[in-house]
Amino acid sequence: MVLDQPKYEDNLYMYLYFVIFIIFGSFFTLNLFIGVIIDNFNQQKKKFGGQDIFMTEEQKKYYNAMKKLGSKKPQKPIPRPANKFQGMVFDFVTKQAFDISIMILICLNMVTMMVETDDQSEDMENILYWINLVFIVLFTGECVLKLISLRHYYFTIGWNIFDFVVVILSIVGKNNKFL
């Protein structure tokens, strides 16, 4: 009868029991079930050589080709200038040897920056100052050559913008030493 029913909120720990029961009873069991399915799928995939078992060989080739193409953004080639001088400079700055030589200069510049110490002599400070000045002149020359040859296309390449900002800041930094 009515008197035999449980009292309302007689045991507040039952809230905690039901929350734990729902978490472990349903979510944990569901995750365990899905984990077993994924593990079996991975075992079947390994059995077939790590390839997708649902694709034919042609589909796999097409998928891999599209994956390679999708990761690369198409770039429009920068047109060679019609001016003879600009064209010669363009040919010079677009060669791989030019890029490699600039990379070597960057590495040498890093080495000279690593040589600096707090307690260095005044002679060493002057030597490093002039070496850094030579590097600034070389990097400014690279920037000017690229600006001449690439024209407004110079600013369409992210690394060129970065180089331009670094060169400008280097020049400003060297000029501030005289002030």
PDB file of C-alpha atoms in Angstrom:
ATOM      1  CA  MET A   1       0.000   0.000   0.000  1.00  0.00           C
ATOM      2  CA  VAL A   2       0.942   3.666   0.280  1.00  0.00           C
ATOM      3  CA  LEU A   3       2.815   3.168   3.532  1.00  0.00           C
ATOM      4  CA  ASP A   4       5.035   0.459   1.986  1.00  0.00           C
ATOM      5  CA  GLN A   5       6.569   2.839  -0.602  1.00  0.00           C
ATOM      6  CA  PRO A   6      10.105   4.228  -0.106  1.00  0.00           C
ATOM      7  CA  LYS A   7      10.425   7.684   1.408  1.00  0.00           C
ATOM      8  CA  TYR A   8      11.243  10.585  -0.935  1.00  0.00           C
ATOM      9  CA  GLU A   9      15.038  11.268  -0.935  1.00  0.00           C
ATOM     10  CA  ASP A  10      15.540   8.947   2.011  1.00  0.00           C
ATOM     11  CA  ASN A  11      19.056   8.007   0.872  1.00  0.00           C
ATOM     12  CA  LEU A  12      20.885  10.825  -0.965  1.00  0.00           C
ATOM     13  CA  TYR A  13      23.751   8.471  -1.873  1.00  0.00           C
ATOM     14  CA  MET A  14      21.470   6.903  -4.465  1.00  0.00           C
ATOM     15  CA  TYR A  15      22.098   9.944  -6.708  1.00  0.00           C
ATOM     16  CA  LEU A  16      25.799   9.128  -6.687  1.00  0.00           C
ATOM     17  CA  TYR A  17      25.047   5.446  -7.290  1.00  0.00           C
ATOM     18  CA  PHE A  18      22.968   6.170 -10.397  1.00  0.00           C
ATOM     19  CA  VAL A  19      25.527   8.605 -11.837  1.00  0.00           C
ATOM     20  CA  ILE A  20      28.298   6.034 -11.391  1.00  0.00           C
ATOM     21  CA  PHE A  21      26.052   3.290 -12.763  1.00  0.00           C
ATOM     22  CA  ILE A  22      25.257   5.333 -15.879  1.00  0.00           C
ATOM     23  CA  ILE A  23      28.921   6.245 -16.475  1.00  0.00           C
ATOM     24  CA  PHE A  24      30.340   2.769 -15.979  1.00  0.00           C
ATOM     25  CA  GLY A  25      27.302   0.836 -17.057  1.00  0.00           C
ATOM     26  CA  SER A  26      26.710   2.527 -20.375  1.00  0.00           C
ATOM     27  CA  PHE A  27      29.618   4.760 -21.419  1.00  0.00           C
ATOM     28  CA  PHE A  28      32.384   2.414 -20.287  1.00  0.00           C
ATOM     29  CA  THR A  29      30.713  -0.617 -21.823  1.00  0.00           C
ATOM     30  CA  LEU A  30      30.078   1.254 -25.073  1.00  0.00           C
ATOM     31  CA  ASN A  31      33.727   2.369 -25.262  1.00  0.00           C
ATOM     32  CA  LEU A  32      34.883  -1.171 -24.557  1.00  0.00           C
ATOM     33  CA  PHE A  33      32.632  -2.531 -27.306  1.00  0.00           C
ATOM     34  CA  ILE A  34      33.823   0.070 -29.842  1.00  0.00           C
ATOM     35  CA  GLY A  35      37.450  -0.595 -28.850  1.00  0.00           C
ATOM     36  CA  VAL A  36      37.065  -4.310 -29.589  1.00  0.00           C
ATOM     37  CA  ILE A  37      35.557  -3.535 -33.004  1.00  0.00           C
ATOM     38  CA  ILE A  38      38.371  -1.110 -33.885  1.00  0.00           C
ATOM     39  CA  ASP A  39      41.007  -3.580 -32.690  1.00  0.00           C
ATOM     40  CA  ASN A  40      39.543  -6.337 -34.870  1.00  0.00           C
ATOM     41  CA  PHE A  41      39.406  -3.966 -37.829  1.00  0.00           C
ATOM     42  CA  ASN A  42      43.087  -3.022 -37.344  1.00  0.00           C
ATOM     43  CA  GLN A  43      44.048  -6.708 -37.143  1.00  0.00           C
ATOM     44  CA  GLN A  44      42.280  -7.349 -40.453  1.00  0.00           C
ATOM     45  CA  LYS A  45      44.015  -4.317 -41.945  1.00  0.00           C
ATOM     46  CA  LYS A  46      47.425  -5.664 -40.869  1.00  0.00           C
ATOM     47  CA  LYS A  47      46.542  -9.040 -42.314  1.00  0.00           C
ATOM     48  CA  PHE A  48      45.996  -7.420 -45.721  1.00  0.00           C
ATOM     49  CA  GLY A  49      49.339  -5.600 -45.620  1.00  0.00           C
ATOM     50  CA  GLY A  50      48.269  -2.368 -43.931  1.00  0.00           C
ATOM     51  CA  GLN A  51      46.236  -1.284 -46.932  1.00  0.00           C
ATOM     52  CA  ASP A  52      42.620  -0.290 -46.988  1.00  0.00           C
ATOM     53  CA  ILE A  53      40.727  -3.541 -47.473  1.00  0.00           C
ATOM     54  CA  PHE A  54      37.718  -1.850 -49.045  1.00  0.00           C
ATOM     55  CA  MET A  55      39.573  -0.251 -51.998  1.00  0.00           C
ATOM     56  CA  THR A  56      40.737  -1.758 -55.237  1.00  0.00           C
ATOM     57  CA  GLU A  57      44.326  -1.201 -56.370  1.00  0.00           C
ATOM     58  CA  GLU A  58      43.241   1.523 -58.828  1.00  0.00           C
ATOM     59  CA  GLN A  59      41.261   3.317 -56.125  1.00  0.00           C
ATOM     60  CA  LYS A  60      44.285   3.233 -53.813  1.00  0.00           C
ATOM     61  CA  LYS A  61      46.505   4.767 -56.502  1.00  0.00           C
ATOM     62  CA  TYR A  62      43.925   7.476 -57.210  1.00  0.00           C
ATOM     63  CA  TYR A  63      43.474   8.182 -53.487  1.00  0.00           C
ATOM     64  CA  ASN A  64      47.235   8.512 -52.895  1.00  0.00           C
ATOM     65  CA  ALA A  65      47.636  10.795 -55.926  1.00  0.00           C
ATOM     66  CA  MET A  66      44.786  13.042 -54.745  1.00  0.00           C
ATOM     67  CA  LYS A  67      46.235  13.116 -51.235  1.00  0.00           C
ATOM     68  CA  LYS A  68      49.581  14.325 -52.591  1.00  0.00           C
ATOM     69  CA  LEU A  69      47.922  16.914 -54.834  1.00  0.00           C
ATOM     70  CA  GLY A  70      45.612  18.124 -52.088  1.00  0.00           C
ATOM     71  CA  SER A  71      48.466  18.937 -49.744  1.00  0.00           C
ATOM     72  CA  LYS A  72      50.139  21.266 -52.237  1.00  0.00           C
ATOM     73  CA  LYS A  73      48.792  24.667 -53.112  1.00  0.00           C
ATOM     74  CA  PRO A  74      49.142  25.496 -56.794  1.00  0.00           C
ATOM     75  CA  GLN A  75      51.506  28.377 -57.408  1.00  0.00           C
ATOM     76  CA  LYS A  76      51.536  30.606 -60.420  1.00  0.00           C
ATOM     77  CA  PRO A  77      55.049  30.932 -61.777  1.00  0.00           C
ATOM     78  CA  ILE A  78      56.533  34.396 -61.588  1.00  0.00           C
ATOM     79  CA  PRO A  79      56.969  35.657 -65.153  1.00  0.00           C
ATOM     80  CA  ARG A  80      60.478  36.482 -66.306  1.00  0.00           C
ATOM     81  CA  PRO A  81      60.894  40.250 -66.865  1.00  0.00           C
ATOM     82  CA  ALA A  82      61.101  41.507 -70.455  1.00  0.00           C
ATOM     83  CA  ASN A  83      63.898  43.944 -69.575  1.00  0.00           C
ATOM     84  CA  LYS A  84      67.292  42.402 -70.387  1.00  0.00           C
ATOM     85  CA  PHE A  85      69.009  43.486 -67.147  1.00  0.00           C
ATOM     86  CA  GLN A  86      66.063  42.439 -64.975  1.00  0.00           C
ATOM     87  CA  GLY A  87      65.924  39.126 -66.842  1.00  0.00           C
ATOM     88  CA  MET A  88      69.604  38.433 -66.121  1.00  0.00           C
ATOM     89  CA  VAL A  89      69.119  39.249 -62.434  1.00  0.00           C
ATOM     90  CA  PHE A  90      65.941  37.120 -62.414  1.00  0.00           C
ATOM     91  CA  ASP A  91      67.861  34.139 -63.808  1.00  0.00           C
ATOM     92  CA  PHE A  92      70.548  34.667 -61.157  1.00  0.00           C
ATOM     93  CA  VAL A  93      68.251  34.938 -58.101  1.00  0.00           C
ATOM     94  CA  THR A  94      65.961  32.059 -59.116  1.00  0.00           C
ATOM     95  CA  LYS A  95      68.793  29.530 -59.349  1.00  0.00           C
ATOM     96  CA  GLN A  96      69.107  26.969 -56.586  1.00  0.00           C
ATOM     97  CA  ALA A  97      72.786  27.861 -56.122  1.00  0.00           C
ATOM     98  CA  PHE A  98      71.751  31.397 -55.123  1.00  0.00           C
ATOM     99  CA  ASP A  99      69.364  30.056 -52.469  1.00  0.00           C
ATOM    100  CA  ILE A 100      72.020  27.675 -51.152  1.00  0.00           C
ATOM    101  CA  SER A 101      74.595  30.463 -50.920  1.00  0.00           C
ATOM    102  CA  ILE A 102      72.114  32.637 -48.993  1.00  0.00           C
ATOM    103  CA  MET A 103      71.436  29.721 -46.620  1.00  0.00           C
ATOM    104  CA  ILE A 104      75.180  29.346 -46.038  1.00  0.00           C
ATOM    105  CA  LEU A 105      75.431  33.080 -45.303  1.00  0.00           C
ATOM    106  CA  ILE A 106      72.542  32.789 -42.825  1.00  0.00           C
ATOM    107  CA  CYS A 107      74.305  29.901 -41.052  1.00  0.00           C
ATOM    108  CA  LEU A 108      77.581  31.843 -40.897  1.00  0.00           C
ATOM    109  CA  ASN A 109      75.704  34.852 -39.522  1.00  0.00           C
ATOM    110  CA  MET A 110      74.197  32.640 -36.820  1.00  0.00           C
ATOM    111  CA  VAL A 111      77.676  31.411 -35.894  1.00  0.00           C
ATOM    112  CA  THR A 112      78.941  34.982 -35.517  1.00  0.00           C
ATOM    113  CA  MET A 113      75.949  35.796 -33.315  1.00  0.00           C
ATOM    114  CA  MET A 114      76.706  32.762 -31.134  1.00  0.00           C
ATOM    115  CA  VAL A 115      80.306  33.945 -30.636  1.00  0.00           C
ATOM    116  CA  GLU A 116      79.192  37.109 -28.810  1.00  0.00           C
ATOM    117  CA  THR A 117      79.623  37.092 -25.023  1.00  0.00           C
ATOM    118  CA  ASP A 118      79.047  39.561 -22.207  1.00  0.00           C
ATOM    119  CA  ASP A 119      82.689  39.838 -21.167  1.00  0.00           C
ATOM    120  CA  GLN A 120      84.291  40.070 -24.619  1.00  0.00           C
ATOM    121  CA  SER A 121      87.117  42.466 -25.369  1.00  0.00           C
ATOM    122  CA  GLU A 122      86.633  45.710 -27.249  1.00  0.00           C
ATOM    123  CA  ASP A 123      88.646  44.356 -30.188  1.00  0.00           C
ATOM    124  CA  MET A 124      86.354  41.333 -30.435  1.00  0.00           C
ATOM    125  CA  GLU A 125      83.339  43.632 -30.227  1.00  0.00           C
ATOM    126  CA  ASN A 126      84.640  45.736 -33.130  1.00  0.00           C
ATOM    127  CA  ILE A 127      85.443  42.666 -35.232  1.00  0.00           C
ATOM    128  CA  LEU A 128      81.946  41.239 -34.689  1.00  0.00           C
ATOM    129  CA  TYR A 129      80.418  44.637 -35.453  1.00  0.00           C
ATOM    130  CA  TRP A 130      82.134  44.789 -38.854  1.00  0.00           C
ATOM    131  CA  ILE A 131      81.327  41.141 -39.625  1.00  0.00           C
ATOM    132  CA  ASN A 132      77.651  41.801 -38.845  1.00  0.00           C
ATOM    133  CA  LEU A 133      77.783  44.917 -41.007  1.00  0.00           C
ATOM    134  CA  VAL A 134      79.099  42.812 -43.911  1.00  0.00           C
ATOM    135  CA  PHE A 135      76.230  40.364 -43.427  1.00  0.00           C
ATOM    136  CA  ILE A 136      73.696  43.204 -43.396  1.00  0.00           C
ATOM    137  CA  VAL A 137      75.165  44.548 -46.650  1.00  0.00           C
ATOM    138  CA  LEU A 138      75.011  41.068 -48.239  1.00  0.00           C
ATOM    139  CA  PHE A 139      71.414  40.460 -47.123  1.00  0.00           C
ATOM    140  CA  THR A 140      70.421  43.947 -48.266  1.00  0.00           C
ATOM    141  CA  GLY A 141      72.002  43.146 -51.623  1.00  0.00           C
ATOM    142  CA  GLU A 142      69.968  39.949 -51.836  1.00  0.00           C
ATOM    143  CA  CYS A 143      66.807  41.897 -51.032  1.00  0.00           C
ATOM    144  CA  VAL A 144      67.575  44.577 -53.641  1.00  0.00           C
ATOM    145  CA  LEU A 145      68.414  41.999 -56.334  1.00  0.00           C
ATOM    146  CA  LYS A 146      65.163  40.160 -55.681  1.00  0.00           C
ATOM    147  CA  LEU A 147      63.188  43.412 -55.692  1.00  0.00           C
ATOM    148  CA  ILE A 148      64.735  44.359 -59.056  1.00  0.00           C
ATOM    149  CA  SER A 149      64.089  40.996 -60.666  1.00  0.00           C
ATOM    150  CA  LEU A 150      60.798  39.890 -59.097  1.00  0.00           C
ATOM    151  CA  ARG A 151      59.228  43.369 -59.039  1.00  0.00           C
ATOM    152  CA  HIS A 152      55.872  43.416 -57.214  1.00  0.00           C
ATOM    153  CA  TYR A 153      55.843  39.599 -57.176  1.00  0.00           C
ATOM    154  CA  TYR A 154      58.530  39.841 -54.480  1.00  0.00           C
ATOM    155  CA  PHE A 155      55.830  40.522 -51.903  1.00  0.00           C
ATOM    156  CA  THR A 156      53.703  37.507 -52.904  1.00  0.00           C
ATOM    157  CA  ILE A 157      56.177  35.092 -51.298  1.00  0.00           C
ATOM    158  CA  GLY A 158      56.049  34.851 -47.506  1.00  0.00           C
ATOM    159  CA  TRP A 159      59.771  34.223 -47.025  1.00  0.00           C
ATOM    160  CA  ASN A 160      60.630  37.300 -49.077  1.00  0.00           C
ATOM    161  CA  ILE A 161      58.410  39.451 -46.867  1.00  0.00           C
ATOM    162  CA  PHE A 162      60.122  37.966 -43.814  1.00  0.00           C
ATOM    163  CA  ASP A 163      63.569  38.659 -45.323  1.00  0.00           C
ATOM    164  CA  PHE A 164      62.538  42.223 -46.173  1.00  0.00           C
ATOM    165  CA  VAL A 165      61.373  42.919 -42.607  1.00  0.00           C
ATOM    166  CA  VAL A 166      64.537  41.368 -41.120  1.00  0.00           C
ATOM    167  CA  VAL A 167      66.777  43.448 -43.411  1.00  0.00           C
ATOM    168  CA  ILE A 168      64.920  46.673 -42.578  1.00  0.00           C
ATOM    169  CA  LEU A 169      65.084  45.942 -38.836  1.00  0.00           C
ATOM    170  CA  SER A 170      68.790  45.072 -39.111  1.00  0.00           C
ATOM    171  CA  ILE A 171      69.524  48.377 -40.843  1.00  0.00           C
ATOM    172  CA  VAL A 172      67.506  50.282 -38.245  1.00  0.00           C
ATOM    173  CA  GLY A 173      69.290  48.386 -35.450  1.00  0.00           C
ATOM    174  CA  LYS A 174      72.746  49.207 -36.824  1.00  0.00           C
ATOM    175  CA  ASN A 175      71.808  52.879 -37.279  1.00  0.00           C
ATOM    176  CA  ASN A 176      70.641  53.079 -33.655  1.00  0.00           C
ATOM    177  CA  LYS A 177      74.155  52.116 -32.493  1.00  0.00           C
ATOM    178  CA  PHE A 178      75.449  55.414 -33.885  1.00  0.00           C
ATOM    179  CA  LEU A 179      72.872  57.473 -31.966  1.00  0.00           C
TER     180      LEU A 179
END
